[in-house]
Each structure stands twice: as C-alpha cells, then as structure tokens.
Tab-separated table of C-alpha atoms and ligand atoms in Angstrom:
chain	number	residue	atom	x	y	z
E	151	MET	CA	-0.415	-11.259	-29.572
E	152	SER	CA	-1.062	-7.097	-29.346
E	153	GLU	CA	-2.523	-5.562	-26.449
E	154	THR	CA	-5.561	-7.129	-27.932
E	155	ASP	CA	-7.121	-6.475	-24.259
E	156	GLY	CA	-7.585	-3.257	-23.930
E	157	LEU	CA	-4.694	-2.778	-21.685
E	158	PRO	CA	-1.956	-0.402	-21.785
E	159	PRO	CA	1.262	-2.046	-22.888
E	160	LEU	CA	3.553	-4.111	-20.033
E	161	ARG	CA	6.329	-1.404	-20.181
E	162	ALA	CA	3.975	1.512	-19.482
E	163	VAL	CA	2.497	-0.667	-16.651
E	164	LEU	CA	5.904	-0.960	-15.015
E	165	GLU	CA	6.173	2.767	-15.429
E	166	ALA	CA	2.685	3.296	-14.583
E	167	HIS	CA	2.887	1.663	-11.100
E	168	GLY	CA	6.890	1.851	-10.436
E	169	LEU	CA	7.384	-1.590	-10.874
E	170	ASP	CA	11.234	-1.247	-10.526
E	171	PRO	CA	11.859	-4.757	-10.951
E	172	LYS	CA	13.046	-6.054	-7.399
E	173	ARG	CA	15.688	-9.087	-7.249
E	174	ALA	CA	15.247	-10.333	-4.256
E	175	LEU	CA	11.549	-10.995	-5.220
E	176	GLY	CA	13.179	-12.727	-8.224
E	177	GLN	CA	11.690	-9.902	-10.280
E	178	ASN	CA	12.297	-10.759	-14.347
E	179	PHE	CA	9.398	-10.001	-16.328
E	180	LEU	CA	8.201	-11.280	-19.505
E	181	LEU	CA	7.209	-8.221	-21.203
E	182	ASP	CA	6.459	-9.677	-24.636
E	183	LEU	CA	2.757	-10.984	-24.704
E	184	ASN	CA	3.828	-13.323	-28.142
E	185	LEU	CA	5.676	-15.110	-25.779
E	186	THR	CA	3.568	-15.204	-22.702
E	187	GLY	CA	0.984	-16.505	-25.198
E	188	ARG	CA	3.129	-19.305	-25.999
E	189	ILE	CA	3.241	-20.301	-22.421
E	190	ALA	CA	0.079	-20.170	-22.037
E	191	ARG	CA	-0.875	-22.151	-24.926
E	192	GLN	CA	1.194	-25.242	-23.261
E	193	ALA	CA	-1.528	-25.820	-20.679
E	194	LEU	CA	-4.551	-25.183	-22.620
E	195	PRO	CA	-7.734	-26.296	-22.991
E	196	LEU	CA	-7.854	-22.977	-20.206
E	197	SER	CA	-11.676	-22.918	-20.135
E	198	GLY	CA	-12.823	-26.366	-18.304
E	199	SER	CA	-10.302	-25.579	-15.472
E	200	THR	CA	-9.433	-24.037	-13.072
E	201	VAL	CA	-5.793	-22.210	-13.339
E	202	VAL	CA	-3.492	-21.470	-11.083
E	203	GLU	CA	-0.160	-18.343	-11.001
E	204	ILE	CA	2.256	-17.574	-8.860
E	205	GLY	CA	3.595	-13.887	-8.883
E	206	PRO	CA	2.136	-12.802	-11.736
E	207	GLY	CA	3.839	-9.610	-11.086
E	208	PRO	CA	2.646	-6.370	-13.673
E	209	GLY	CA	0.496	-9.270	-15.261
E	210	GLY	CA	2.035	-10.201	-18.746
E	211	LEU	CA	1.681	-14.252	-18.373
E	212	THR	CA	-1.640	-13.531	-16.374
E	213	ARG	CA	-3.296	-11.768	-19.214
E	214	ALA	CA	-2.090	-14.498	-21.256
E	215	LEU	CA	-3.708	-17.268	-19.645
E	216	LEU	CA	-7.024	-14.780	-19.538
E	217	SER	CA	-6.758	-14.151	-23.604
E	218	GLU	CA	-6.425	-17.906	-24.159
E	219	GLY	CA	-9.702	-18.827	-22.514
E	220	ALA	CA	-9.212	-19.176	-18.694
E	221	GLN	CA	-11.979	-18.950	-16.834
E	222	ARG	CA	-11.251	-18.805	-12.554
E	223	LEU	CA	-7.287	-17.567	-13.116
E	224	VAL	CA	-6.264	-17.394	-9.113
E	225	VAL	CA	-3.285	-15.418	-8.588
E	226	VAL	CA	-0.838	-15.159	-5.385
E	227	GLU	CA	1.656	-12.346	-5.572
E	228	LYS	CA	3.634	-11.385	-2.380
E	229	ASP	CA	4.416	-7.865	-4.465
E	230	PRO	CA	1.601	-5.477	-3.018
E	231	ARG	CA	3.521	-3.200	-5.577
E	232	CYS	CA	1.625	-5.144	-8.483
E	233	LEU	CA	-2.054	-5.131	-6.911
E	234	PRO	CA	-3.242	-2.373	-9.373
E	235	ALA	CA	-1.788	-3.245	-12.164
E	236	LEU	CA	-3.356	-6.837	-11.532
E	237	GLU	CA	-6.588	-4.825	-10.632
E	238	ALA	CA	-6.519	-2.981	-13.938
E	239	ILE	CA	-6.569	-6.476	-15.686
E	240	SER	CA	-9.068	-7.711	-13.465
E	241	ALA	CA	-11.357	-4.992	-13.941
E	242	ALA	CA	-10.879	-5.784	-18.360
E	243	TYR	CA	-11.706	-9.284	-17.460
E	244	PRO	CA	-15.019	-9.132	-14.760
E	245	GLY	CA	-15.155	-12.121	-12.916
E	246	ARG	CA	-12.872	-14.018	-14.371
E	247	LEU	CA	-9.354	-12.896	-11.686
E	248	GLU	CA	-9.151	-13.711	-8.518
E	249	ILE	CA	-6.353	-12.032	-6.636
E	250	VAL	CA	-4.616	-13.730	-3.153
E	251	SER	CA	-2.274	-10.517	-1.710
E	252	ALA	CA	0.335	-13.706	-0.028
E	253	ASP	CA	2.996	-15.678	0.063
E	254	ALA	CA	3.073	-18.876	-2.273
E	255	LEU	CA	5.067	-21.033	0.133
E	256	ARG	CA	2.236	-20.220	2.561
E	257	THR	CA	-0.305	-21.066	0.813
E	258	ASP	CA	-2.446	-24.327	-0.216
E	259	LEU	CA	-3.060	-25.188	-3.767
E	260	ALA	CA	-6.297	-27.633	-2.877
E	261	GLU	CA	-7.406	-24.222	-0.297
E	262	LEU	CA	-6.985	-22.036	-3.861
E	263	ALA	CA	-9.341	-24.437	-6.293
E	264	GLY	CA	-12.131	-23.927	-3.502
E	265	GLU	CA	-14.727	-25.619	-5.006
E	266	ALA	CA	-12.876	-26.601	-7.820
E	267	ALA	CA	-12.020	-30.549	-7.999
E	268	SER	CA	-8.757	-29.951	-9.722
E	269	VAL	CA	-6.317	-26.914	-11.188
E	270	LYS	CA	-3.725	-25.944	-13.728
E	271	VAL	CA	-0.568	-24.333	-12.613
E	272	VAL	CA	1.167	-22.070	-14.739
E	273	ALA	CA	3.804	-19.895	-13.918
E	274	ASN	CA	6.892	-18.025	-14.211
E	275	LEU	CA	8.559	-18.862	-10.976
E	276	PRO	CA	10.819	-16.591	-9.008
E	277	TYR	CA	13.915	-18.180	-9.216
E	278	ASN	CA	14.618	-17.957	-5.295
E	279	VAL	CA	11.375	-19.902	-4.206
E	280	GLY	CA	11.129	-21.832	-7.454
E	281	THR	CA	12.578	-25.117	-6.290
E	282	GLN	CA	10.861	-25.434	-2.760
E	283	LEU	CA	7.016	-24.949	-4.595
E	284	LEU	CA	7.877	-27.490	-6.699
E	285	LEU	CA	8.841	-30.114	-3.787
E	286	ASN	CA	6.266	-28.567	-1.690
E	287	TRP	CA	3.923	-29.876	-4.794
E	288	LEU	CA	5.150	-33.654	-4.565
E	289	ALA	CA	5.542	-33.291	-1.921
E	290	VAL	CA	1.799	-33.903	-0.991
E	291	PRO	CA	0.127	-36.492	1.343
E	292	HIS	CA	-2.204	-37.802	-1.195
E	293	TRP	CA	-1.495	-38.844	-4.987
E	294	PRO	CA	-3.128	-38.306	-7.046
E	295	PRO	CA	-2.634	-34.282	-5.976
E	296	VAL	CA	-5.022	-31.059	-6.582
E	297	TRP	CA	-3.150	-30.320	-9.669
E	298	GLU	CA	-3.611	-31.788	-13.042
E	299	SER	CA	-0.262	-30.343	-14.202
E	300	LEU	CA	2.440	-27.658	-14.314
E	301	THR	CA	3.609	-25.937	-16.462
E	302	LEU	CA	6.891	-23.535	-15.146
E	303	MET	CA	9.471	-21.767	-15.634
E	304	PHE	CA	12.536	-22.592	-13.987
E	305	GLN	CA	16.402	-21.954	-14.896
E	306	ARG	CA	17.887	-24.311	-17.517
E	307	GLU	CA	20.154	-26.420	-15.242
E	308	VAL	CA	17.133	-26.936	-12.499
E	309	ALA	CA	14.981	-27.919	-15.581
E	310	GLU	CA	17.699	-30.195	-16.601
E	311	ARG	CA	17.496	-31.717	-13.201
E	312	ILE	CA	14.302	-32.061	-12.643
E	313	VAL	CA	13.639	-34.368	-16.109
E	314	ALA	CA	17.133	-35.711	-15.923
E	315	ALA	CA	17.365	-39.935	-16.409
E	316	PRO	CA	19.901	-42.292	-14.114
E	317	GLY	CA	23.376	-42.360	-15.037
E	318	THR	CA	23.884	-38.205	-15.988
E	319	ASP	CA	25.309	-35.326	-14.241
E	320	PRO	CA	22.038	-33.476	-13.264
E	321	TYR	CA	20.453	-36.948	-11.672
E	322	GLY	CA	19.383	-36.625	-8.039
E	323	ARG	CA	17.331	-36.181	-5.681
E	324	LEU	CA	14.808	-33.673	-7.410
E	325	SER	CA	15.108	-35.996	-10.129
E	326	VAL	CA	13.979	-39.087	-8.378
E	327	LEU	CA	10.681	-37.453	-6.371
E	328	ALA	CA	9.859	-35.836	-9.928
E	329	GLY	CA	10.362	-38.985	-11.257
E	330	TRP	CA	8.528	-41.104	-8.596
E	331	ARG	CA	5.297	-39.291	-8.950
E	332	THR	CA	5.330	-37.340	-12.878
E	333	ARG	CA	6.119	-37.263	-16.429
E	334	ALA	CA	8.390	-34.407	-16.354
E	335	ARG	CA	9.668	-32.812	-19.696
E	336	ILE	CA	11.557	-30.074	-20.686
E	337	LEU	CA	9.115	-28.081	-23.641
E	338	PHE	CA	11.520	-25.021	-24.987
E	339	ASP	CA	13.981	-22.516	-23.530
E	340	VAL	CA	13.719	-18.964	-23.144
E	341	SER	CA	16.953	-16.884	-23.221
E	342	PRO	CA	18.086	-14.347	-20.998
E	343	GLN	CA	16.604	-11.321	-23.290
E	344	ASN	CA	13.068	-12.309	-22.990
E	345	PHE	CA	12.835	-11.151	-19.437
E	346	THR	CA	13.687	-7.888	-18.299
E	347	PRO	CA	16.264	-7.671	-16.458
E	348	PRO	CA	17.654	-10.214	-18.382
E	349	PRO	CA	18.765	-13.188	-15.763
E	350	LYS	CA	22.173	-14.748	-15.993
E	351	VAL	CA	21.063	-18.053	-17.606
E	352	THR	CA	18.887	-19.284	-19.901
E	353	SER	CA	15.546	-20.608	-18.604
E	354	SER	CA	12.799	-23.616	-20.210
E	355	ILE	CA	9.503	-24.152	-19.578
E	356	VAL	CA	9.049	-27.490	-18.078
E	357	GLN	CA	5.111	-29.619	-18.251
E	358	LEU	CA	4.899	-31.954	-14.977
E	359	THR	CA	1.359	-34.741	-15.269
E	360	PRO	CA	1.123	-36.518	-11.967
E	361	ILE	CA	1.449	-40.469	-12.697
E	362	ALA	CA	-2.074	-41.809	-11.537
E	363	GLU	CA	-0.326	-44.948	-10.028
E	364	PRO	CA	3.170	-44.317	-8.823
E	365	LEU	CA	4.856	-47.389	-6.861
E	366	PRO	CA	4.075	-47.629	-3.483
E	367	GLY	CA	6.436	-46.194	-1.164
E	368	ARG	CA	6.956	-42.815	1.955
E	369	LEU	CA	7.752	-39.913	0.513
E	370	GLU	CA	9.452	-39.132	4.324
E	371	THR	CA	11.616	-42.352	3.702
E	372	LEU	CA	12.323	-41.246	0.052
E	373	GLU	CA	13.459	-38.086	0.752
E	374	LYS	CA	15.434	-39.345	3.648
E	375	VAL	CA	16.952	-42.251	1.085
E	376	THR	CA	18.078	-39.444	-1.911
E	377	ALA	CA	19.354	-36.724	0.817
E	378	ALA	CA	21.721	-39.345	1.849
E	379	ALA	CA	22.618	-40.764	-1.013
E	380	PHE	CA	23.017	-37.685	-3.270
E	381	GLY	CA	24.267	-35.818	0.084
E	382	GLN	CA	27.647	-37.734	-1.113
E	383	ARG	CA	27.073	-38.949	-4.887
E	384	ARG	CA	30.547	-39.534	-5.808
E	385	LYS	CA	30.843	-42.243	-2.903
E	386	MET	CA	29.735	-46.212	-2.314
E	387	LEU	CA	26.010	-46.172	-1.163
E	388	ARG	CA	27.325	-48.657	1.818
E	389	GLN	CA	28.786	-45.438	2.858
E	390	SER	CA	26.986	-42.714	1.822
E	391	LEU	CA	23.356	-44.716	3.629
E	392	LYS	CA	25.861	-45.577	6.636
E	393	PRO	CA	23.242	-43.832	8.820
E	394	LEU	CA	20.602	-45.417	7.637
E	395	GLY	CA	21.648	-49.011	7.736
E	396	GLY	CA	24.491	-49.106	4.944
E	397	GLU	CA	25.421	-52.220	3.647
E	398	ALA	CA	22.798	-54.158	5.511
E	399	LEU	CA	19.959	-52.321	4.423
E	400	LEU	CA	20.967	-52.820	0.661
E	401	VAL	CA	21.741	-56.041	0.855
E	402	ARG	CA	18.461	-56.453	2.013
E	403	ALA	CA	16.965	-54.956	-0.843
E	404	GLY	CA	18.756	-56.119	-3.558
E	405	ILE	CA	21.307	-53.397	-4.435
E	406	ASP	CA	24.713	-54.015	-4.392
E	407	PRO	CA	25.733	-52.247	-1.513
E	408	GLN	CA	29.422	-50.412	-4.125
E	409	ARG	CA	27.146	-48.495	-6.330
E	410	ARG	CA	26.872	-44.885	-6.699
E	411	ALA	CA	23.760	-43.059	-6.380
E	412	GLU	CA	23.486	-41.227	-9.853
E	413	THR	CA	23.338	-44.802	-11.358
E	414	LEU	CA	20.277	-46.201	-9.010
E	415	SER	CA	16.796	-45.899	-11.266
E	416	VAL	CA	13.521	-44.590	-9.167
E	417	SER	CA	12.052	-47.530	-9.002
E	418	GLU	CA	15.513	-49.012	-6.937
E	419	PHE	CA	15.412	-46.285	-4.985
E	420	LEU	CA	11.970	-46.764	-3.898
E	421	THR	CA	12.966	-50.866	-3.354
E	422	ILE	CA	15.834	-49.118	-0.531
E	423	ALA	CA	13.425	-46.950	1.172
E	424	ASN	CA	10.939	-49.865	0.911
E	425	SER	CA	13.041	-51.795	3.034
E	426	LEU	CA	14.070	-49.273	5.510
E	427	ASP	CA	10.135	-48.970	6.687
E	428	THR	CA	9.698	-53.108	6.378
O	546	SAM	N1	4.433	-13.472	-14.057
O	546	SAM	C1	5.351	-12.409	-14.016
O	546	SAM	C2	6.128	-12.232	-15.622
O	546	SAM	O1	6.124	-13.713	-16.079
O	546	SAM	O2	6.748	-10.695	-16.337
O	546	SAM	C3	6.652	-12.482	-12.860
O	546	SAM	C4	7.178	-12.842	-13.060
O	546	SAM	S1	8.719	-12.981	-11.982
O	546	SAM	C5	10.314	-13.803	-12.387
O	546	SAM	C6	7.987	-13.645	-10.177
O	546	SAM	C7	7.381	-13.004	-9.705
O	546	SAM	O3	6.705	-13.779	-8.308
O	546	SAM	C8	7.192	-11.554	-8.895
O	546	SAM	O4	6.386	-10.820	-9.265
O	546	SAM	C9	7.487	-11.988	-7.299
O	546	SAM	O5	7.188	-10.672	-6.647
O	546	SAM	C10	6.455	-12.743	-7.228
O	546	SAM	N2	6.683	-13.509	-6.067
O	546	SAM	C11	8.705	-13.695	-5.405
O	546	SAM	N3	8.244	-14.621	-4.442
O	546	SAM	C12	7.005	-14.779	-4.240
O	546	SAM	C13	6.669	-15.211	-3.383
O	546	SAM	N4	7.189	-16.058	-2.496
O	546	SAM	N5	5.170	-15.793	-3.410
O	546	SAM	C14	4.268	-15.209	-4.200
O	546	SAM	N6	4.852	-14.558	-5.506
O	546	SAM	C15	6.319	-14.098	-5.306
C-alpha cells in the first residue's frame, strides 16, 4: 500500500510535527504502510467491529486499519505531540476515528467500546507497558471479555513466553494465564530495521482469542500459585509453594510435590489453585 489515503508519507509526518521518538514512551515507529497493512489484515474483517488501537503515534497502523475497513476506530495515545497528526487522519476519514488522549493503563476497554458489544484490539504496543496491558486484558472479572481478539506486537522473547507450552524454557506465569483463557499464537516476526528507531531485538505479532468457556477457577488464586511456583522455578513445588501450603496442598491436589513449575500443564495449575480455594 502506498499513500493512497492522500495523507503525507509518515516520515514527513514525523518531521512536520517534530515527533522525535522518545524512548521513555516506547516509541519505535512503523513507517512502512505495506507492513502496517499486513498487520491490520490479520484482524480482518474490521468493518463490523469497533477497533481499538493503543499507542497510534504518528498513525501508520491507524491509517492501515482505516484503509482496511475499520468503520469505528478508537485510538488511545499518551503523547500529546501526536494529536495533530491523528487529527489530520481523522479529517481524511470523517466520522470514523475517535482520538482518546490518555494513558492506556488507566483506560477500560469496556468504556472505550461504548455501545459496541465487542472490540478488536490491534496495536504496536509500547514495550515498557505491553505486558502489563495484556495482563489487564486477561485479568478481567467476567469472561468472555469485551475483546474478541487481540492482535499485538511484542518483543519476540515476550511473544514466546505468551504462547509457550509446558516443559519449555519460556513457559511461565504469562503462558499459564494466557493459556487458561485464550488461544494464542505467533503470526509473524518483524525485524528491527522495520522500526524508527530500530529496537535491539526482533519483534513478533501475536494474536489471542478468548476461549468461550475456560476451565473453572479463580484468577487471583491462579496468579498467586503461578507467581510462587515460577518465582522459584528450579525448585520442587513442595518448596516453592510452601507459603501456600506446600506438600499438603499438592497432595490434596493430586500433584507430585517433587515436580517443578515448568512441568505442570495449565489444567494442573488450576487444580492446585482450586484445591487452595476449597
Ligand atoms: N502505532 C505506532 C506505530 O506503529 O508506528 C506507534 C507505536 S510505538 C511502539 C508505541 C506508542 O504508544 C507511542 O506512540 C507512544 O507514545 C504510545 N504510548 C506509550 N505509552 C503509552 C500509554 N501508557 N498509553 C497510551 N499510549 C502510550
């Protein structure tokens, strides 16, 4: 895709608005509309849903989402310097773009959805808050959540932790929480040269969709158990889970106390969490 929307090339947008990337805001911009188009297409169809983008920056992904058919796109940007560039996009797509000038960590997807029954989230997330945003979206009290899919850019290492299976090195707390409530997969990698400025590491696009009926369990307890178990991942569970009941808890749950955290499946973690709750 070239600049078919009549808007200036993104490099010119950065210059016109003095958008020097700020590291503190995780600003690694995507200036290639072919690439942002490819990311946007992973969430098709866009026309029937409300789409939410976190951290639109100068608007490369925003423009792609609109061009690929989003009829109502809500963007949440913390850096006020980006607002004029986003206003120009809004003018090119009248009535389709809502700009929220806020910290995404303090916004609620259900509120952004408004009257819409569900939303699709598509974002090149700021690295410094990406994991926390995902945890917030996974940790909602009611399931299924308001989001029908999350299509997100993460550092490759974080993406691997999200999708990891038991028995692998990246398997941890994030894998269990994501694996409990969602199906998550890595769609493709994006190399550092695609960003301005280039980050040090490769990134990946991850897509998560909610499981309609996850195994029963309490999120708070599962978080407590996984935090303790993976906090000392090389130790046997009877040791790492000592503060929660150690050996007695594991025997009650029917799990061998000599096992280590990384060998447990998501459903075994839930069995332990549920034993703790009963
Ligand atoms: N989407 C743009 C792109 O792909 O070129 C920019 C992506 S850049 C990795 C991350 C963006 O998130 C920046 O525009 C940054 O200002 C914004 N941002 C950082 N922290 C944020 C927060 N807490 N809430 C909302 N936006 C934030």
